[in-house]
Short mmCIF file of C-alpha atoms and ligand atoms in Angstrom, two decimals:
data_model
loop_
_atom_site.label_atom_id
_atom_site.label_comp_id
_atom_site.label_asym_id
_atom_site.label_seq_id
_atom_site.Cartn_x
_atom_site.Cartn_y
_atom_site.Cartn_z
CA MET M 1 -46.10 11.73 101.94
CA SER M 2 -49.73 11.12 102.85
CA ASP M 3 -52.25 9.83 100.31
CA ARG M 4 -53.97 13.14 100.24
CA SER M 5 -50.99 15.26 99.33
CA GLU M 6 -49.84 12.70 96.75
CA ASN M 7 -53.24 13.00 95.17
CA ASP M 8 -53.13 16.77 95.26
CA SER M 9 -49.78 16.95 93.56
CA ALA M 10 -50.76 14.36 90.94
CA GLN M 11 -53.81 16.47 90.12
CA ALA M 12 -51.91 19.70 90.17
CA VAL M 13 -49.62 18.66 87.32
CA SER M 14 -52.25 16.90 85.19
CA GLY M 15 -51.90 17.93 81.59
CA GLY M 16 -48.27 18.84 82.13
CA ARG M 17 -49.04 22.29 83.48
CA VAL M 18 -49.54 23.15 87.14
CA GLN M 19 -53.13 24.15 87.75
CA ALA M 20 -53.56 27.72 89.00
CA ILE M 21 -55.21 28.03 92.39
CA GLN M 22 -58.24 30.31 92.49
CA ALA M 23 -59.24 32.72 95.23
CA VAL M 24 -61.95 31.53 97.63
CA ARG M 25 -65.53 32.23 96.47
CA GLY M 26 -66.87 35.59 97.62
CA VAL M 27 -63.50 37.28 98.16
CA LYS M 28 -61.86 39.74 95.81
CA ASP M 29 -58.43 41.01 94.95
CA VAL M 30 -58.03 44.76 94.67
CA LEU M 31 -55.71 45.34 91.75
CA PRO M 32 -53.63 48.43 91.01
CA ASP M 33 -56.26 49.96 88.72
CA GLU M 34 -58.82 49.83 91.56
CA SER M 35 -56.67 50.64 94.55
CA PRO M 36 -56.49 54.42 93.91
CA ALA M 37 -60.24 54.62 94.58
CA TRP M 38 -59.77 52.66 97.83
CA GLN M 39 -56.94 54.92 98.88
CA ARG M 40 -58.93 58.04 98.12
CA LEU M 41 -61.90 56.82 100.16
CA GLU M 42 -59.64 55.85 103.04
CA ARG M 43 -57.80 59.16 102.93
CA ILE M 44 -60.99 61.24 102.99
CA CYS M 45 -62.37 59.16 105.88
CA ARG M 46 -59.16 59.49 107.89
CA ASP M 47 -59.24 63.21 107.30
CA PHE M 48 -62.83 63.49 108.56
CA PHE M 49 -62.20 61.32 111.59
CA ALA M 50 -59.17 63.43 112.53
CA ARG M 51 -61.25 66.62 112.36
CA TYR M 52 -63.80 65.14 114.73
CA GLY M 53 -61.13 63.89 117.15
CA PHE M 54 -61.27 60.17 116.33
CA GLY M 55 -58.01 58.22 116.66
CA GLU M 56 -57.29 55.06 114.71
CA VAL M 57 -57.33 51.71 116.46
CA ARG M 58 -56.02 48.57 114.75
CA VAL M 59 -57.48 45.43 116.22
CA PRO M 60 -56.96 41.78 115.24
CA VAL M 61 -59.01 40.11 112.51
CA PHE M 62 -59.74 37.17 114.80
CA GLU M 63 -60.99 37.01 118.35
CA VAL M 64 -62.38 34.37 120.67
CA THR M 65 -65.81 33.34 119.36
CA GLN M 66 -67.38 34.20 122.70
CA LEU M 67 -66.74 37.89 122.10
CA PHE M 68 -69.02 37.97 119.06
CA ALA M 69 -71.65 35.69 120.58
CA ARG M 70 -71.88 37.94 123.63
CA SER M 71 -71.94 41.27 121.81
CA ILE M 72 -73.69 40.68 118.50
CA GLY M 73 -76.04 38.17 120.11
CA GLU M 74 -76.50 34.39 119.90
CA ALA M 75 -79.81 34.64 118.03
CA THR M 76 -78.59 36.79 115.14
CA ASP M 77 -77.95 35.74 111.55
CA ILE M 78 -74.32 36.70 111.90
CA VAL M 79 -73.60 34.47 114.89
CA GLU M 80 -75.97 31.67 113.94
CA LYS M 81 -75.07 31.33 110.29
CA GLU M 82 -72.42 33.66 108.98
CA MET M 83 -69.29 33.47 111.11
CA TYR M 84 -66.06 31.79 110.08
CA THR M 85 -65.41 29.88 113.28
CA PHE M 86 -62.65 27.37 113.85
CA GLU M 87 -60.76 25.60 116.56
CA ASP M 88 -57.09 26.49 116.66
CA ARG M 89 -54.28 24.06 117.46
CA ASN M 90 -54.81 24.57 121.17
CA GLY M 91 -58.48 23.74 120.95
CA GLN M 92 -59.59 27.35 121.45
CA MET M 93 -62.69 28.48 119.52
CA LEU M 94 -61.88 31.52 117.40
CA SER M 95 -63.80 33.48 114.77
CA LEU M 96 -62.80 35.81 111.98
CA ARG M 97 -64.40 39.14 112.84
CA PRO M 98 -67.78 39.61 111.12
CA GLU M 99 -67.84 43.30 112.14
CA GLY M 100 -65.60 45.79 113.87
CA THR M 101 -67.35 47.05 116.98
CA ALA M 102 -66.92 43.99 119.20
CA GLY M 103 -63.14 43.92 118.83
CA VAL M 104 -62.84 47.68 119.25
CA ILE M 105 -64.85 47.61 122.48
CA ARG M 106 -62.80 44.66 123.73
CA ALA M 107 -59.64 46.69 123.12
CA TYR M 108 -61.23 49.76 124.72
CA ILE M 109 -61.90 47.82 127.91
CA GLN M 110 -58.65 45.86 127.91
CA SER M 111 -56.41 48.89 127.30
CA GLY M 112 -57.96 50.95 130.10
CA LEU M 113 -59.18 53.60 127.64
CA GLN M 114 -62.57 53.12 129.25
CA ARG M 115 -61.31 55.18 132.20
CA GLU M 116 -61.24 58.31 130.03
CA SER M 117 -64.38 60.40 129.97
CA LEU M 118 -64.84 60.42 126.19
CA THR M 119 -63.05 58.25 123.67
CA ARG M 120 -63.41 58.40 119.91
CA LEU M 121 -61.99 55.56 117.88
CA TYR M 122 -62.05 54.60 114.24
CA TYR M 123 -60.97 51.50 112.35
CA LEU M 124 -60.82 50.09 108.88
CA GLY M 125 -60.23 46.68 107.46
CA PRO M 126 -61.65 43.37 106.27
CA MET M 127 -64.65 41.64 107.84
CA PHE M 128 -65.76 38.07 107.16
CA ARG M 129 -69.27 36.66 106.78
CA HIS M 130 -70.33 33.45 105.08
CA GLU M 131 -73.15 34.93 103.00
CA ARG M 132 -74.35 34.25 99.48
CA PRO M 133 -71.96 36.24 97.28
CA GLN M 134 -73.50 38.75 94.86
CA ALA M 135 -72.93 42.35 93.77
CA GLY M 136 -72.17 44.32 96.95
CA ARG M 137 -72.25 41.20 99.14
CA LEU M 138 -68.98 39.39 99.72
CA ARG M 139 -67.53 36.91 102.17
CA GLN M 140 -64.54 39.11 102.82
CA PHE M 141 -65.62 42.73 102.65
CA HIS M 142 -64.29 45.94 104.13
CA GLN M 143 -65.68 48.38 106.61
CA ILE M 144 -64.58 51.78 107.79
CA GLY M 145 -66.16 52.46 111.13
CA ALA M 146 -66.11 54.73 114.14
CA GLU M 147 -67.12 54.47 117.79
CA ALA M 148 -67.66 57.36 120.22
CA LEU M 149 -67.73 56.19 123.82
CA GLY M 150 -68.50 57.85 127.12
CA SER M 151 -71.55 60.02 126.58
CA GLU M 152 -75.22 59.36 126.14
CA SER M 153 -75.93 62.88 124.98
CA PRO M 154 -78.18 63.07 121.92
CA ALA M 155 -75.82 65.80 120.73
CA LEU M 156 -73.18 63.11 120.24
CA ASP M 157 -75.56 61.02 118.11
CA ALA M 158 -76.22 64.07 115.97
CA GLU M 159 -72.51 64.87 115.71
CA VAL M 160 -71.79 61.37 114.44
CA LEU M 161 -74.61 61.67 111.91
CA VAL M 162 -73.41 65.08 110.74
CA LEU M 163 -69.95 63.59 110.29
CA THR M 164 -71.35 60.88 108.01
CA ALA M 165 -73.39 63.41 106.01
CA ASP M 166 -70.42 65.71 105.45
CA LEU M 167 -68.22 62.74 104.62
CA PHE M 168 -70.64 61.57 101.93
CA ASP M 169 -70.84 65.14 100.69
CA SER M 170 -67.09 65.31 100.19
CA LEU M 171 -67.18 61.98 98.38
CA GLY M 172 -69.75 63.52 96.02
CA LEU M 173 -72.40 60.99 97.10
CA LEU M 174 -74.75 62.88 99.40
CA ASP M 175 -77.36 63.70 96.75
CA GLY M 176 -77.90 60.02 95.94
CA LEU M 177 -78.20 58.84 99.55
CA SER M 178 -80.96 58.93 102.14
CA LEU M 179 -80.66 58.83 105.88
CA GLU M 180 -83.21 56.90 107.91
CA ILE M 181 -83.27 56.99 111.67
CA ASN M 182 -85.22 55.29 114.41
CA SER M 183 -85.07 54.72 118.12
CA ILE M 184 -85.17 51.14 119.28
CA GLY M 185 -85.56 51.97 122.95
CA CYS M 186 -83.72 50.65 125.95
CA PRO M 187 -84.01 47.71 128.36
CA ALA M 188 -86.70 49.68 130.22
CA CYS M 189 -89.09 50.05 127.31
CA ARG M 190 -88.13 47.47 124.73
CA PRO M 191 -89.52 44.42 126.56
CA ARG M 192 -92.99 46.00 126.51
CA TYR M 193 -92.68 46.55 122.80
CA THR M 194 -91.27 43.08 122.18
CA ALA M 195 -94.28 41.61 123.96
CA ALA M 196 -96.67 43.62 121.79
CA LEU M 197 -94.78 42.60 118.67
CA LYS M 198 -94.78 38.93 119.67
CA GLY M 199 -98.54 39.10 120.09
CA PHE M 200 -98.90 40.59 116.62
CA LEU M 201 -96.55 38.09 115.00
CA ALA M 202 -98.42 35.15 116.51
CA GLY M 203 -101.45 36.31 114.50
CA VAL M 204 -99.58 36.30 111.17
CA ALA M 205 -97.37 33.28 111.91
CA GLU M 206 -98.61 31.23 108.96
CA HIS M 207 -97.34 33.89 106.50
CA LEU M 208 -93.82 34.16 107.89
CA CYS M 209 -90.78 32.47 106.38
CA GLU M 210 -89.20 29.55 108.19
CA ASN M 211 -86.49 31.76 109.61
CA CYS M 212 -88.97 34.27 111.00
CA GLY M 213 -91.15 31.46 112.33
CA ARG M 214 -88.27 30.81 114.68
CA ARG M 215 -87.21 34.43 115.16
CA LYS M 216 -90.69 35.57 116.20
CA GLU M 217 -89.91 33.84 119.50
CA THR M 218 -86.14 34.21 119.85
CA ASN M 219 -85.59 37.66 118.37
CA PRO M 220 -88.90 39.16 117.20
CA LEU M 221 -87.48 42.57 116.24
CA ARG M 222 -85.47 40.86 113.54
CA VAL M 223 -88.64 39.79 111.77
CA LEU M 224 -89.15 43.45 110.79
CA ASP M 225 -85.76 43.35 109.09
CA CYS M 226 -86.51 40.23 107.03
CA LYS M 227 -86.08 40.63 103.29
CA VAL M 228 -88.60 37.91 102.33
CA GLU M 229 -91.59 39.45 100.53
CA SER M 230 -94.40 37.70 102.46
CA CYS M 231 -92.77 38.63 105.78
CA ARG M 232 -92.65 42.24 104.67
CA THR M 233 -96.23 42.44 103.44
CA HIS M 234 -97.73 40.67 106.43
CA THR M 235 -95.95 42.83 108.97
CA THR M 236 -96.90 46.24 107.58
CA ALA M 237 -99.46 46.63 110.37
CA ALA M 238 -97.05 45.54 113.11
CA PRO M 239 -96.88 47.76 116.19
CA GLU M 240 -94.11 50.35 116.01
CA ILE M 241 -91.46 50.76 118.64
CA ILE M 242 -91.67 54.51 118.37
CA ASP M 243 -95.11 54.31 120.06
CA HIS M 244 -93.69 52.27 122.93
CA LEU M 245 -90.64 54.30 123.94
CA CYS M 246 -90.23 55.27 127.59
CA GLU M 247 -90.05 58.94 128.46
CA GLY M 248 -86.23 58.96 128.52
CA CYS M 249 -85.89 57.32 125.11
CA SER M 250 -88.60 59.47 123.62
CA ALA M 251 -86.95 62.70 124.83
CA HIS M 252 -83.56 61.47 123.64
CA PHE M 253 -84.88 60.74 120.16
CA SER M 254 -86.58 64.08 119.93
CA GLN M 255 -83.31 65.84 120.87
CA VAL M 256 -81.42 63.91 118.19
CA ARG M 257 -83.97 65.14 115.66
CA THR M 258 -83.73 68.74 116.87
CA HIS M 259 -79.95 68.66 116.52
CA LEU M 260 -80.10 67.11 113.06
CA SER M 261 -82.52 69.76 111.90
CA ALA M 262 -80.29 72.48 113.35
CA ALA M 263 -77.44 71.04 111.29
CA GLY M 264 -79.63 71.00 108.18
CA VAL M 265 -79.17 67.26 107.68
CA ALA M 266 -82.16 65.73 105.87
CA TYR M 267 -83.51 62.48 107.31
CA ALA M 268 -86.62 60.34 107.50
CA VAL M 269 -87.88 58.41 110.51
CA ASN M 270 -88.31 54.74 109.63
CA PRO M 271 -90.13 53.06 112.53
CA ARG M 272 -89.41 49.61 111.07
CA MET M 273 -85.66 49.93 111.07
CA VAL M 274 -84.32 47.71 113.82
CA ARG M 275 -80.78 46.74 112.75
CA GLY M 276 -79.49 43.20 112.82
CA LEU M 277 -77.32 43.28 115.91
CA ASP M 278 -78.51 42.80 119.45
CA TYR M 279 -76.38 45.40 121.09
CA TYR M 280 -78.15 48.50 119.81
CA THR M 281 -80.21 50.80 122.06
CA ARG M 282 -81.99 54.05 121.25
CA THR M 283 -80.75 55.72 118.04
CA ALA M 284 -80.35 53.43 115.03
CA PHE M 285 -79.63 54.67 111.53
CA GLU M 286 -78.90 53.64 107.98
CA TRP M 287 -77.72 55.44 104.88
CA THR M 288 -79.10 53.88 101.74
CA SER M 289 -78.73 54.36 98.00
CA SER M 290 -81.35 53.61 95.38
CA ASP M 291 -78.60 52.70 92.89
CA LEU M 292 -77.45 49.47 94.51
CA GLY M 293 -80.36 47.07 94.05
CA ALA M 294 -80.94 44.77 97.01
CA GLN M 295 -77.63 45.68 98.67
CA SER M 296 -78.73 49.25 99.23
CA THR M 297 -77.32 50.08 102.67
CA VAL M 298 -73.95 51.80 102.47
CA ALA M 299 -73.58 52.68 106.13
CA ALA M 300 -75.30 51.67 109.30
CA GLY M 301 -74.94 52.25 112.97
CA GLY M 302 -76.47 53.24 116.22
CA ARG M 303 -76.20 53.67 119.92
CA TYR M 304 -75.20 50.78 122.17
CA ASP M 305 -75.40 51.98 125.76
CA ARG M 306 -75.18 48.50 127.28
CA LEU M 307 -72.47 46.92 125.17
CA VAL M 308 -69.39 47.87 127.18
CA GLU M 309 -71.00 46.49 130.32
CA ARG M 310 -72.09 43.38 128.50
CA LEU M 311 -68.48 42.73 127.53
CA GLY M 312 -67.29 43.07 131.12
CA GLY M 313 -66.29 46.74 131.16
CA GLN M 314 -67.55 49.69 133.18
CA SER M 315 -70.95 51.01 132.27
CA LYS M 316 -70.19 53.32 129.34
CA PRO M 317 -72.64 54.45 126.69
CA GLY M 318 -71.52 54.66 123.09
CA ILE M 319 -72.53 55.18 119.50
CA GLY M 320 -70.91 54.05 116.28
CA PHE M 321 -71.35 53.18 112.65
CA ALA M 322 -69.68 51.31 109.82
CA LEU M 323 -69.44 52.09 106.13
CA GLY M 324 -69.41 49.29 103.59
CA VAL M 325 -66.38 50.09 101.45
CA GLU M 326 -67.20 47.89 98.44
CA ARG M 327 -70.73 49.29 98.22
CA LEU M 328 -69.53 52.89 98.46
CA LEU M 329 -66.95 52.27 95.76
CA LEU M 330 -69.68 51.00 93.43
CA LEU M 331 -71.19 54.48 93.69
CA MET M 332 -68.05 56.56 93.41
CA ASP M 333 -66.77 58.03 90.16
CA GLU M 334 -63.33 57.03 89.21
CA THR M 335 -60.92 59.84 89.90
CA ARG M 336 -57.25 59.24 89.61
CA GLU M 337 -54.69 61.37 91.35
CA ASP M 338 -51.53 60.01 89.82
CA PRO M 339 -48.17 61.73 90.18
CA PRO M 340 -46.59 63.25 87.06
CA HIS M 341 -45.18 60.48 84.92
CA LEU M 342 -41.95 60.07 82.97
CA PHE M 343 -40.80 57.10 80.92
CA CYS M 344 -37.08 56.47 80.37
CA ALA M 345 -35.73 54.79 77.26
CA LEU M 346 -32.09 53.93 77.82
CA VAL M 347 -29.94 52.20 75.27
CA GLY M 348 -26.64 50.60 76.27
CA ASP M 349 -24.91 49.87 79.55
CA GLU M 350 -23.14 53.20 79.63
CA ALA M 351 -26.38 55.19 79.39
CA GLU M 352 -28.04 52.98 82.00
CA VAL M 353 -25.23 53.61 84.47
CA ALA M 354 -25.10 57.33 83.74
CA MET M 355 -28.83 57.67 84.40
CA VAL M 356 -28.88 55.84 87.75
CA PRO M 357 -28.48 59.03 89.84
CA VAL M 358 -30.79 61.00 87.55
CA LEU M 359 -33.69 58.55 87.81
CA ARG M 360 -33.21 58.41 91.54
CA GLN M 361 -33.30 62.19 91.90
CA VAL M 362 -36.37 62.51 89.68
CA ARG M 363 -38.25 59.86 91.67
CA ASN M 364 -37.27 61.50 94.94
CA ALA M 365 -38.75 64.73 93.60
CA GLY M 366 -42.14 63.02 93.46
CA ILE M 367 -42.28 62.01 89.80
CA ARG M 368 -43.20 58.50 88.73
CA VAL M 369 -40.49 57.04 86.52
CA ASP M 370 -41.10 53.93 84.43
CA ARG M 371 -38.55 52.23 82.26
CA ALA M 372 -37.91 49.13 80.24
CA PHE M 373 -35.05 46.88 81.20
CA GLU M 374 -34.53 45.38 77.79
CA GLY M 375 -35.31 45.96 74.12
CA SER M 376 -34.30 48.21 71.24
CA LEU M 377 -34.96 51.94 71.29
CA LYS M 378 -37.93 51.35 69.01
CA SER M 379 -39.55 48.80 71.29
CA GLN M 380 -38.85 50.96 74.33
CA MET M 381 -40.53 53.93 72.64
CA LYS M 382 -43.53 51.75 71.94
CA ARG M 383 -43.73 50.90 75.62
CA ALA M 384 -43.38 54.57 76.49
CA GLY M 385 -46.41 55.28 74.31
CA LYS M 386 -48.45 52.58 76.02
CA SER M 387 -47.38 53.59 79.51
CA GLY M 388 -49.40 56.79 79.46
CA ALA M 389 -46.33 58.82 80.50
CA ALA M 390 -46.47 62.47 79.51
CA PHE M 391 -42.75 62.57 78.69
CA CYS M 392 -40.05 60.17 77.61
CA LEU M 393 -36.39 60.70 78.44
CA ILE M 394 -34.14 59.14 75.80
CA VAL M 395 -30.44 58.47 76.36
CA GLY M 396 -28.11 56.26 74.32
CA GLY M 397 -24.45 56.28 73.30
CA ASP M 398 -24.90 59.18 70.83
CA GLU M 399 -26.54 61.40 73.41
CA LEU M 400 -23.84 60.65 75.98
CA ALA M 401 -21.18 61.55 73.43
CA ARG M 402 -22.91 64.91 72.81
CA GLY M 403 -23.44 65.54 76.52
CA GLN M 404 -27.19 65.81 75.91
CA ALA M 405 -30.35 63.85 76.66
CA ILE M 406 -33.57 63.95 74.67
CA LEU M 407 -36.88 64.75 76.35
CA ARG M 408 -39.91 63.89 74.25
CA ASP M 409 -43.35 65.32 74.92
CA MET M 410 -45.50 62.30 74.10
CA ALA M 411 -48.74 64.16 73.42
CA LYS M 412 -47.20 66.92 71.32
CA ARG M 413 -44.84 64.46 69.57
CA ASP M 414 -42.20 67.04 69.96
CA GLN M 415 -38.74 66.67 71.49
CA ARG M 416 -35.90 68.82 72.76
CA GLU M 417 -32.34 68.33 73.94
CA ILE M 418 -31.31 68.98 77.53
CA PRO M 419 -27.69 69.10 78.71
CA LEU M 420 -26.66 66.17 80.92
CA ALA M 421 -25.30 68.64 83.47
CA GLY M 422 -28.30 69.56 85.61
CA LEU M 423 -30.49 67.05 83.74
CA ALA M 424 -32.54 65.87 86.72
CA ASP M 425 -33.49 69.39 87.81
CA ALA M 426 -34.43 70.44 84.31
CA VAL M 427 -36.54 67.30 83.73
CA CYS M 428 -38.35 67.73 87.04
CA GLU M 429 -39.17 71.31 86.25
CA ILE M 430 -40.57 70.56 82.80
CA VAL M 431 -42.53 67.44 83.78
CA LYS M 432 -44.06 69.11 86.84
CA ALA M 433 -44.94 72.31 84.99
CA ALA M 434 -46.77 70.30 82.33
CA ASP M 435 -48.67 68.36 84.99
CA ALA M 436 -49.83 71.44 86.93
P1 ATP B 501 -77.27 43.90 105.05
O1 ATP B 501 -78.64 44.17 105.57
O2 ATP B 501 -77.01 44.48 103.69
O3 ATP B 501 -76.87 42.45 105.16
P2 ATP B 501 -76.06 44.39 107.58
O4 ATP B 501 -77.14 44.98 108.38
O5 ATP B 501 -75.73 42.95 107.74
O6 ATP B 501 -76.29 44.70 106.02
P3 ATP B 501 -73.98 45.78 109.06
O7 ATP B 501 -73.61 44.63 109.89
O8 ATP B 501 -74.72 46.89 109.65
O9 ATP B 501 -74.73 45.26 107.73
O10 ATP B 501 -72.67 46.35 108.35
C1 ATP B 501 -72.55 47.74 107.95
C2 ATP B 501 -72.32 47.86 106.46
O11 ATP B 501 -71.34 46.94 106.00
C3 ATP B 501 -73.53 47.52 105.62
O12 ATP B 501 -74.41 48.61 105.55
C4 ATP B 501 -72.91 47.23 104.28
O13 ATP B 501 -72.63 48.43 103.59
C5 ATP B 501 -71.63 46.55 104.66
N1 ATP B 501 -71.76 45.08 104.57
C6 ATP B 501 -72.34 44.22 105.46
N2 ATP B 501 -72.26 42.95 105.04
C7 ATP B 501 -71.60 42.99 103.84
C8 ATP B 501 -71.16 41.99 102.90
N3 ATP B 501 -71.38 40.70 103.12
N4 ATP B 501 -70.52 42.40 101.79
C9 ATP B 501 -70.28 43.71 101.55
N5 ATP B 501 -70.64 44.70 102.40
C10 ATP B 501 -71.29 44.35 103.53
MG1 MG B 502 -76.20 41.19 106.69
#
């Protein structure tokens, strides 16, 4: 045994009791009282994606670090400061995915899907960023995202935006959210804008935070996205990309807006919105809520016409977005959709054995059945009361002898006898009818 592990085990049993290990800071368990909300959100998203022709792709949670550096960009907060990067036992540099798009595009290229004319993919799962944990900002968080690849039509941008609007509507959130859009140009027009912006930033350099002091050279657009107050106030007069778009980008943006208006989706143009990832071109968008404090963005995305190429694929334009699951759940009302619920109080071995096929049949009919495995009838009834079950089925030696079971309506505090013959069918009928 090495010194280290001896130490660990000595510490672990100090005080006679093994010390419980805590979860890593900034990550959360989702417990059974919270998971129904997760499932509901996931189910509604899957349903929407299916209607719009998106198929699910499940990609690994780790990839070679190079993939993220090349797609997200070397000079971004994510790659510079937030990734969980490690060397594996073969000396290969790997990173836990900080976002979903890079892995999805890698899979799209590697699988040959890129040969299809239009591909729509969606994904969901955990992402990892080493950020300062706070409400709505975690180190392991979850995204649900979608990518539509193969067309640069502004109609596709609008379709993706309409999808998000209708999705939020079905989640009951649309009224509290606002959509902001912008165009961040393309490699033809952005350099001209970047030059103008650099010139402006040089003039206000003394007011910028340390981070932006560096970024004004390496990644000037990101300065507009800085959350530091003095950076914000001193860049209000910065030149806007919208005034520097080339003809193609300008026409594209105007078409996106026409389509959005035709769909009746409300939006505002925010010329300062630039997004934090390098791979975006043209349309960029964010959905924000005013109820989430500083962590106000619940979904973000945009077009990335050069990304597939940049990752070694054919030249294929694309657009995508990701929803922040934890932030959305903070906004959603709790709605439970539990199955009808029966508790079973069984007293004695004989009753337990006799009820085995009955409980099985009732569960297979879609009813939740809880039971106690020990205790007197009284203590089992107490548990039945706490369980929240609408009904309690009671069977002991006396009932078996009479060929009857007792079904108690917990709310009405009223019970009836049901013959053991045909018991499962009768119970299912009553419990389901009361639940309807
Ligand atoms: P922010 O500006 O809040 O840091 P971002 O621009 O880094 O967000 P994206 O990379 O666009 O975020 O990710 C899309 C969405 O994922 C965000 O709008 C947000 O809802 C969610 N998200 C991003 N980072 C976190 C995190 N650390 N914890 C929880 N949710 C997150
Ligand atoms: Mg961030």
